[in-house]
Amino acid sequence: MDKRPIGIFDSGVGGMTVLAQIKKYLPNEDLIYLGDTKNFPYGDKSKETIIKLSTKCIEFLIRQKVKMIIIACGTATSQSLEEVKKIYRLPIEGIIHPTVQDIKNSIKTEKLRIGVIATEGTIRSNKWQEELIRAMKEVEVINKACPLLAPMAEQGWTNNKVAKEAIKEYMKPFQNQKMDKLILGCTHYPLFCDLMKEELGNDVEIINTGEKIAKYLKEYLEKEEMENEEQHVGKSNYYLTDTECNFIEVASRLLKDETLETKIQKIDIE
Ligand code: DGL
């Protein structure tokens, strides 16, 4: 048993889609969420910058005495996970590996056509494609960067006219392609899931990485005997590096928690 909290970070509100799933699958765990809103967006920054920012987020979470860290950001996972794992001793996991393993374990044939949508930085890193092909030799991957979506999600523009037009445009490469799955390789994107379904229909499985991570985390904590007590009711604390943003409004809607604002603290990680 390990009563320490789990640390989770992202550039903004996207990682809250992962936190929501972790809360659902692991209701006994205490969570500490860090949204690096001051440095949002991560999606168009260089690998060097992402490594520096990830390091700052991780060190802040370590100071909060977390037992492990989930990088709830596709951009930071693809560009910094390998590097930070070499530096820190506590367990750190991102969104790519648990998702790919779950897909591999659930399929009957490796002959799949999988779409990946993510930020520019994630697509540039080629990490999803590499990991998917390593796990399932015959998989065909179609990548598409969707740079407008994370800023729109941060603004709460997830179901207006602009969002509908953007999703229509970004889904074009996947239409009439006999796609099996579409991986939401950026954690902001589940906020557009309904619009994507409208464009792609029901035959394409849309993969929310948050759910895969939560399942992975549950198994990992059990295996390592690191779960909190069964009778404990998990609580969450939220930290933002800047509060002059729409995080509170968007996240309150997502978590259906009107008291969220009272649980948020502004901090400096520089
Ligand atoms: N939610 C993040 C991701 O998964 C970050 C998006 C951004 O900051 O540009 O990539």
mmCIF file of C-alpha atoms and ligand atoms in Angstrom:
data_model
loop_
_atom_site.group_PDB
_atom_site.id
_atom_site.type_symbol
_atom_site.label_atom_id
_atom_site.label_comp_id
_atom_site.label_asym_id
_atom_site.label_seq_id
_atom_site.Cartn_x
_atom_site.Cartn_y
_atom_site.Cartn_z
ATOM 1 C CA MET A 1 0.000 0.000 0.000
ATOM 2 C CA ASP A 2 1.169 3.521 -0.790
ATOM 3 C CA LYS A 3 -0.918 6.479 0.358
ATOM 4 C CA ARG A 4 0.990 9.117 -1.580
ATOM 5 C CA PRO A 5 -0.832 10.909 -4.415
ATOM 6 C CA ILE A 6 -0.349 10.390 -8.157
ATOM 7 C CA GLY A 7 1.002 13.399 -10.074
ATOM 8 C CA ILE A 8 -0.459 14.302 -13.464
ATOM 9 C CA PHE A 9 0.558 17.149 -15.760
ATOM 10 C CA ASP A 10 -0.258 18.761 -19.089
ATOM 11 C CA SER A 11 0.089 22.189 -20.677
ATOM 12 C CA GLY A 12 -3.516 23.019 -19.841
ATOM 13 C CA VAL A 13 -6.960 21.528 -19.668
ATOM 14 C CA GLY A 14 -6.274 18.526 -21.965
ATOM 15 C CA GLY A 15 -4.798 16.403 -19.201
ATOM 16 C CA MET A 16 -8.075 16.780 -17.334
ATOM 17 C CA THR A 17 -9.576 14.286 -19.818
ATOM 18 C CA VAL A 18 -7.002 11.828 -18.454
ATOM 19 C CA LEU A 19 -7.622 12.844 -14.837
ATOM 20 C CA ALA A 20 -11.368 12.279 -15.319
ATOM 21 C CA GLN A 21 -10.701 8.673 -16.375
ATOM 22 C CA ILE A 22 -8.200 8.078 -13.563
ATOM 23 C CA LYS A 23 -10.778 9.310 -11.036
ATOM 24 C CA LYS A 24 -13.301 6.864 -12.497
ATOM 25 C CA TYR A 25 -11.013 3.808 -12.514
ATOM 26 C CA LEU A 26 -9.091 4.597 -9.320
ATOM 27 C CA PRO A 27 -11.537 6.292 -6.919
ATOM 28 C CA ASN A 28 -9.303 5.631 -3.896
ATOM 29 C CA GLU A 29 -6.314 7.540 -5.205
ATOM 30 C CA ASP A 30 -5.389 11.115 -4.344
ATOM 31 C CA LEU A 31 -4.408 13.107 -7.415
ATOM 32 C CA ILE A 32 -2.323 16.219 -7.948
ATOM 33 C CA TYR A 33 -2.887 17.937 -11.264
ATOM 34 C CA LEU A 34 -0.534 20.497 -12.721
ATOM 35 C CA GLY A 35 -1.637 22.543 -15.732
ATOM 36 C CA ASP A 36 1.279 24.526 -17.128
ATOM 37 C CA THR A 37 -1.103 27.146 -18.509
ATOM 38 C CA LYS A 38 1.585 29.839 -18.492
ATOM 39 C CA ASN A 39 3.521 27.915 -21.155
ATOM 40 C CA PHE A 40 0.532 26.703 -23.196
ATOM 41 C CA PRO A 41 0.667 25.593 -25.995
ATOM 42 C CA TYR A 42 3.302 22.866 -25.912
ATOM 43 C CA GLY A 43 2.309 21.625 -29.374
ATOM 44 C CA ASP A 44 4.417 24.014 -31.440
ATOM 45 C CA LYS A 45 7.511 24.187 -29.202
ATOM 46 C CA SER A 46 10.905 22.568 -29.819
ATOM 47 C CA LYS A 47 11.919 19.278 -28.250
ATOM 48 C CA GLU A 48 14.521 21.074 -26.098
ATOM 49 C CA THR A 49 11.873 23.419 -24.712
ATOM 50 C CA ILE A 50 9.462 20.561 -24.036
ATOM 51 C CA ILE A 51 12.166 18.653 -22.131
ATOM 52 C CA LYS A 52 12.873 21.756 -20.007
ATOM 53 C CA LEU A 53 9.183 22.361 -19.283
ATOM 54 C CA SER A 54 8.521 18.683 -18.498
ATOM 55 C CA THR A 55 11.463 18.691 -16.094
ATOM 56 C CA LYS A 56 10.025 21.701 -14.247
ATOM 57 C CA CYS A 57 6.583 20.070 -14.021
ATOM 58 C CA ILE A 58 8.068 16.788 -12.788
ATOM 59 C CA GLU A 59 10.198 18.514 -10.155
ATOM 60 C CA PHE A 60 7.174 20.420 -8.871
ATOM 61 C CA LEU A 61 5.201 17.166 -8.585
ATOM 62 C CA ILE A 62 8.110 15.410 -6.867
ATOM 63 C CA ARG A 63 8.122 18.239 -4.291
ATOM 64 C CA GLN A 64 4.446 17.366 -3.644
ATOM 65 C CA LYS A 65 5.668 13.850 -2.735
ATOM 66 C CA VAL A 66 3.849 11.927 -5.444
ATOM 67 C CA LYS A 67 4.381 8.177 -5.829
ATOM 68 C CA MET A 68 4.389 8.276 -9.631
ATOM 69 C CA ILE A 69 3.819 10.676 -12.511
ATOM 70 C CA ILE A 70 1.540 10.474 -15.533
ATOM 71 C CA ILE A 71 2.470 12.766 -18.401
ATOM 72 C CA ALA A 72 -1.082 13.474 -19.561
ATOM 73 C CA CYS A 73 0.142 15.271 -22.644
ATOM 74 C CA GLY A 74 0.892 13.739 -26.030
ATOM 75 C CA THR A 75 3.438 16.388 -26.915
ATOM 76 C CA ALA A 76 5.421 15.973 -23.688
ATOM 77 C CA THR A 77 5.149 12.171 -23.905
ATOM 78 C CA SER A 78 6.471 12.053 -27.446
ATOM 79 C CA GLN A 79 9.307 14.507 -26.905
ATOM 80 C CA SER A 80 10.451 14.159 -23.319
ATOM 81 C CA LEU A 81 9.371 10.837 -21.764
ATOM 82 C CA GLU A 82 12.500 8.939 -22.832
ATOM 83 C CA GLU A 83 14.769 11.693 -21.484
ATOM 84 C CA VAL A 84 13.015 12.265 -18.151
ATOM 85 C CA LYS A 85 12.846 8.541 -17.430
ATOM 86 C CA LYS A 86 16.652 8.554 -17.478
ATOM 87 C CA ILE A 87 16.808 11.378 -14.920
ATOM 88 C CA TYR A 88 14.221 10.498 -12.243
ATOM 89 C CA ARG A 89 13.879 7.382 -10.136
ATOM 90 C CA LEU A 90 10.118 7.409 -9.566
ATOM 91 C CA PRO A 91 7.859 5.706 -12.150
ATOM 92 C CA ILE A 92 6.824 8.023 -15.007
ATOM 93 C CA GLU A 93 4.457 7.011 -17.811
ATOM 94 C CA GLY A 94 3.010 8.869 -20.769
ATOM 95 C CA ILE A 95 0.024 8.332 -23.037
ATOM 96 C CA ILE A 96 1.575 6.374 -25.920
ATOM 97 C CA HIS A 97 2.794 3.071 -24.475
ATOM 98 C CA PRO A 98 -0.363 2.150 -22.463
ATOM 99 C CA THR A 99 -2.570 2.975 -25.463
ATOM 100 C CA VAL A 100 -0.552 0.947 -27.974
ATOM 101 C CA GLN A 101 -0.357 -2.050 -25.617
ATOM 102 C CA ASP A 102 -4.106 -1.959 -25.007
ATOM 103 C CA ILE A 103 -4.791 -1.882 -28.762
ATOM 104 C CA LYS A 104 -2.374 -4.754 -29.328
ATOM 105 C CA ASN A 105 -4.012 -6.841 -26.588
ATOM 106 C CA SER A 106 -7.525 -6.246 -27.880
ATOM 107 C CA ILE A 107 -7.189 -6.957 -31.595
ATOM 108 C CA LYS A 108 -7.648 -10.148 -33.608
ATOM 109 C CA THR A 109 -5.575 -9.107 -36.626
ATOM 110 C CA GLU A 110 -2.547 -6.851 -36.953
ATOM 111 C CA LYS A 111 -3.781 -5.707 -40.363
ATOM 112 C CA LEU A 112 -5.228 -2.491 -39.121
ATOM 113 C CA ARG A 113 -5.524 0.992 -40.502
ATOM 114 C CA ILE A 114 -5.092 3.433 -37.660
ATOM 115 C CA GLY A 115 -5.310 7.218 -37.819
ATOM 116 C CA VAL A 116 -3.390 9.383 -35.367
ATOM 117 C CA ILE A 117 -4.281 13.016 -34.794
ATOM 118 C CA ALA A 118 -2.108 15.145 -32.544
ATOM 119 C CA THR A 119 -0.161 18.394 -32.233
ATOM 120 C CA GLU A 120 2.560 19.372 -34.721
ATOM 121 C CA GLY A 121 5.272 18.399 -32.229
ATOM 122 C CA THR A 122 3.837 14.943 -31.619
ATOM 123 C CA ILE A 123 3.368 14.177 -35.312
ATOM 124 C CA ARG A 124 6.885 15.477 -36.056
ATOM 125 C CA SER A 125 8.337 13.135 -33.416
ATOM 126 C CA ASN A 126 6.823 10.108 -35.216
ATOM 127 C CA LYS A 127 6.529 8.358 -31.833
ATOM 128 C CA TRP A 128 2.995 6.969 -32.304
ATOM 129 C CA GLN A 129 3.886 5.477 -35.673
ATOM 130 C CA GLU A 130 7.130 3.956 -34.346
ATOM 131 C CA GLU A 131 5.461 2.400 -31.315
ATOM 132 C CA LEU A 132 2.429 1.117 -33.264
ATOM 133 C CA ILE A 133 4.623 -0.532 -35.900
ATOM 134 C CA ARG A 134 6.935 -2.013 -33.261
ATOM 135 C CA ALA A 135 3.934 -3.578 -31.521
ATOM 136 C CA MET A 136 1.920 -4.627 -34.604
ATOM 137 C CA LYS A 137 4.044 -5.174 -37.673
ATOM 138 C CA GLU A 138 1.303 -4.912 -40.268
ATOM 139 C CA VAL A 139 -0.442 -1.827 -39.043
ATOM 140 C CA GLU A 140 -0.859 1.094 -41.433
ATOM 141 C CA VAL A 141 -0.724 4.508 -39.778
ATOM 142 C CA ILE A 142 -2.186 7.727 -41.178
ATOM 143 C CA ASN A 143 -0.952 10.812 -39.297
ATOM 144 C CA LYS A 144 -2.536 14.230 -39.215
ATOM 145 C CA ALA A 145 -1.480 17.261 -37.185
ATOM 146 C CA CYS A 146 -4.429 19.347 -35.960
ATOM 147 C CA PRO A 147 -2.743 22.464 -34.525
ATOM 148 C CA LEU A 148 -5.929 24.488 -34.036
ATOM 149 C CA LEU A 149 -7.729 22.021 -31.794
ATOM 150 C CA ALA A 150 -5.836 22.367 -28.496
ATOM 151 C CA PRO A 151 -6.085 26.209 -28.460
ATOM 152 C CA MET A 152 -9.787 25.937 -29.324
ATOM 153 C CA ALA A 153 -10.364 23.433 -26.512
ATOM 154 C CA GLU A 154 -8.559 25.760 -24.117
ATOM 155 C CA GLN A 155 -11.025 28.512 -25.147
ATOM 156 C CA GLY A 156 -13.989 26.196 -24.614
ATOM 157 C CA TRP A 157 -14.737 26.231 -28.368
ATOM 158 C CA THR A 158 -15.570 22.558 -28.656
ATOM 159 C CA ASN A 159 -19.049 22.572 -30.090
ATOM 160 C CA ASN A 160 -19.585 25.845 -31.945
ATOM 161 C CA LYS A 161 -19.554 26.635 -35.680
ATOM 162 C CA VAL A 162 -15.789 27.084 -35.767
ATOM 163 C CA ALA A 163 -15.209 23.732 -34.033
ATOM 164 C CA LYS A 164 -17.524 21.978 -36.484
ATOM 165 C CA GLU A 165 -15.711 23.454 -39.498
ATOM 166 C CA ALA A 166 -12.276 22.623 -38.060
ATOM 167 C CA ILE A 167 -13.237 19.009 -37.327
ATOM 168 C CA LYS A 168 -14.764 18.636 -40.802
ATOM 169 C CA GLU A 169 -11.501 19.791 -42.345
ATOM 170 C CA TYR A 170 -9.226 17.726 -40.066
ATOM 171 C CA MET A 171 -11.248 14.534 -40.579
ATOM 172 C CA LYS A 172 -10.959 14.695 -44.400
ATOM 173 C CA PRO A 173 -7.845 12.463 -44.688
ATOM 174 C CA PHE A 174 -9.686 9.724 -42.769
ATOM 175 C CA GLN A 175 -12.871 9.678 -44.809
ATOM 176 C CA ASN A 176 -13.456 6.781 -47.218
ATOM 177 C CA GLN A 177 -10.254 5.134 -45.950
ATOM 178 C CA LYS A 178 -11.788 2.056 -44.269
ATOM 179 C CA MET A 179 -10.205 3.143 -41.013
ATOM 180 C CA ASP A 180 -10.372 0.838 -37.984
ATOM 181 C CA LYS A 181 -9.381 3.273 -35.272
ATOM 182 C CA LEU A 182 -8.583 6.923 -34.723
ATOM 183 C CA ILE A 183 -6.206 7.649 -31.846
ATOM 184 C CA LEU A 184 -6.667 11.010 -30.156
ATOM 185 C CA GLY A 185 -2.933 11.603 -29.705
ATOM 186 C CA CYS A 186 -3.460 14.908 -27.920
ATOM 187 C CA THR A 187 -5.314 14.868 -24.621
ATOM 188 C CA HIS A 188 -7.306 17.987 -25.536
ATOM 189 C CA TYR A 189 -9.034 16.161 -28.387
ATOM 190 C CA PRO A 190 -11.586 14.010 -26.487
ATOM 191 C CA LEU A 191 -13.454 17.306 -26.024
ATOM 192 C CA PHE A 192 -14.286 17.116 -29.761
ATOM 193 C CA CYS A 193 -15.190 13.428 -29.771
ATOM 194 C CA ASP A 194 -18.891 13.871 -30.615
ATOM 195 C CA LEU A 195 -18.094 16.058 -33.620
ATOM 196 C CA MET A 196 -15.540 13.533 -34.844
ATOM 197 C CA LYS A 197 -18.095 10.736 -34.571
ATOM 198 C CA GLU A 198 -20.502 12.780 -36.693
ATOM 199 C CA GLU A 199 -17.877 13.010 -39.426
ATOM 200 C CA LEU A 200 -16.510 9.455 -39.291
ATOM 201 C CA GLY A 201 -19.592 7.432 -38.385
ATOM 202 C CA ASN A 202 -19.762 4.496 -36.020
ATOM 203 C CA ASP A 203 -17.402 2.114 -37.812
ATOM 204 C CA VAL A 204 -14.269 3.930 -36.692
ATOM 205 C CA GLU A 205 -13.351 3.398 -33.044
ATOM 206 C CA ILE A 206 -12.225 6.693 -31.529
ATOM 207 C CA ILE A 207 -9.575 6.065 -28.900
ATOM 208 C CA ASN A 208 -9.454 8.272 -25.826
ATOM 209 C CA THR A 209 -5.989 7.692 -24.394
ATOM 210 C CA GLY A 210 -7.140 8.706 -20.887
ATOM 211 C CA GLU A 211 -9.135 5.515 -20.541
ATOM 212 C CA LYS A 212 -6.177 3.375 -21.619
ATOM 213 C CA ILE A 213 -3.861 5.116 -19.161
ATOM 214 C CA ALA A 214 -6.331 4.715 -16.307
ATOM 215 C CA LYS A 215 -6.606 0.963 -16.999
ATOM 216 C CA TYR A 216 -2.829 0.658 -17.230
ATOM 217 C CA LEU A 217 -2.378 2.597 -13.993
ATOM 218 C CA LYS A 218 -4.823 0.398 -12.121
ATOM 219 C CA GLU A 219 -2.980 -2.757 -13.177
ATOM 220 C CA TYR A 220 0.403 -1.191 -12.448
ATOM 221 C CA LEU A 221 -0.504 -0.077 -8.921
ATOM 222 C CA GLU A 222 -1.993 -3.478 -8.134
ATOM 223 C CA LYS A 223 1.042 -5.319 -9.453
ATOM 224 C CA GLU A 224 3.461 -3.103 -7.520
ATOM 225 C CA GLU A 225 1.224 -3.075 -4.411
ATOM 226 C CA MET A 226 1.163 0.714 -4.561
ATOM 227 C CA GLU A 227 -2.600 1.332 -4.272
ATOM 228 C CA ASN A 228 -4.111 3.561 -1.624
ATOM 229 C CA GLU A 229 -6.438 2.026 1.010
ATOM 230 C CA GLU A 230 -9.725 0.645 -0.342
ATOM 231 C CA GLN A 231 -11.830 2.679 2.098
ATOM 232 C CA HIS A 232 -10.045 5.928 1.229
ATOM 233 C CA VAL A 233 -12.033 8.452 -0.820
ATOM 234 C CA GLY A 234 -9.593 10.009 -3.266
ATOM 235 C CA LYS A 235 -9.302 13.793 -3.417
ATOM 236 C CA SER A 236 -7.743 15.949 -6.102
ATOM 237 C CA ASN A 237 -5.727 19.144 -5.888
ATOM 238 C CA TYR A 238 -5.127 21.346 -8.890
ATOM 239 C CA TYR A 239 -2.248 23.720 -9.619
ATOM 240 C CA LEU A 240 -1.950 26.130 -12.529
ATOM 241 C CA THR A 241 1.061 28.184 -13.560
ATOM 242 C CA ASP A 242 -1.295 30.944 -14.756
ATOM 243 C CA THR A 243 -4.940 31.499 -13.905
ATOM 244 C CA GLU A 244 -5.701 34.216 -16.494
ATOM 245 C CA CYS A 245 -7.253 31.626 -18.783
ATOM 246 C CA ASN A 246 -10.418 29.607 -19.366
ATOM 247 C CA PHE A 247 -9.130 26.520 -17.591
ATOM 248 C CA ILE A 248 -11.555 26.776 -14.670
ATOM 249 C CA GLU A 249 -14.622 27.153 -16.871
ATOM 250 C CA VAL A 250 -13.704 24.356 -19.301
ATOM 251 C CA ALA A 251 -12.474 21.966 -16.602
ATOM 252 C CA SER A 252 -15.507 22.554 -14.327
ATOM 253 C CA ARG A 253 -17.766 21.585 -17.220
ATOM 254 C CA LEU A 254 -15.681 18.523 -18.014
ATOM 255 C CA LEU A 255 -15.580 17.243 -14.432
ATOM 256 C CA LYS A 256 -19.111 18.475 -13.652
ATOM 257 C CA ASP A 257 -17.638 20.084 -10.543
ATOM 258 C CA GLU A 258 -18.895 23.573 -9.713
ATOM 259 C CA THR A 259 -16.515 23.844 -6.753
ATOM 260 C CA LEU A 260 -13.407 23.252 -8.841
ATOM 261 C CA GLU A 261 -12.345 26.892 -8.601
ATOM 262 C CA THR A 262 -11.910 26.571 -4.835
ATOM 263 C CA LYS A 263 -9.468 23.676 -5.293
ATOM 264 C CA ILE A 264 -7.136 25.473 -7.723
ATOM 265 C CA GLN A 265 -3.932 27.175 -6.633
ATOM 266 C CA LYS A 266 -1.643 29.322 -8.741
ATOM 267 C CA ILE A 267 2.016 28.364 -8.501
ATOM 268 C CA ASP A 268 5.352 29.223 -10.015
ATOM 269 C CA ILE A 269 7.478 26.332 -11.293
ATOM 270 C CA GLU A 270 10.352 28.413 -12.718
HETATM 271 N N1 DGL B 1 -2.675 18.259 -24.402
HETATM 272 C C1 DGL B 1 -1.411 18.333 -24.998
HETATM 273 C C2 DGL B 1 -1.091 17.183 -25.911
HETATM 274 O O1 DGL B 1 -1.556 16.152 -25.684
HETATM 275 C C3 DGL B 1 -0.861 19.659 -25.303
HETATM 276 C C4 DGL B 1 -1.412 20.489 -26.394
HETATM 277 C C5 DGL B 1 -0.647 21.783 -26.469
HETATM 278 O O2 DGL B 1 -0.252 22.294 -25.429
HETATM 279 O O3 DGL B 1 -0.397 22.249 -27.602
HETATM 280 O O4 DGL B 1 -0.352 17.258 -26.828
#
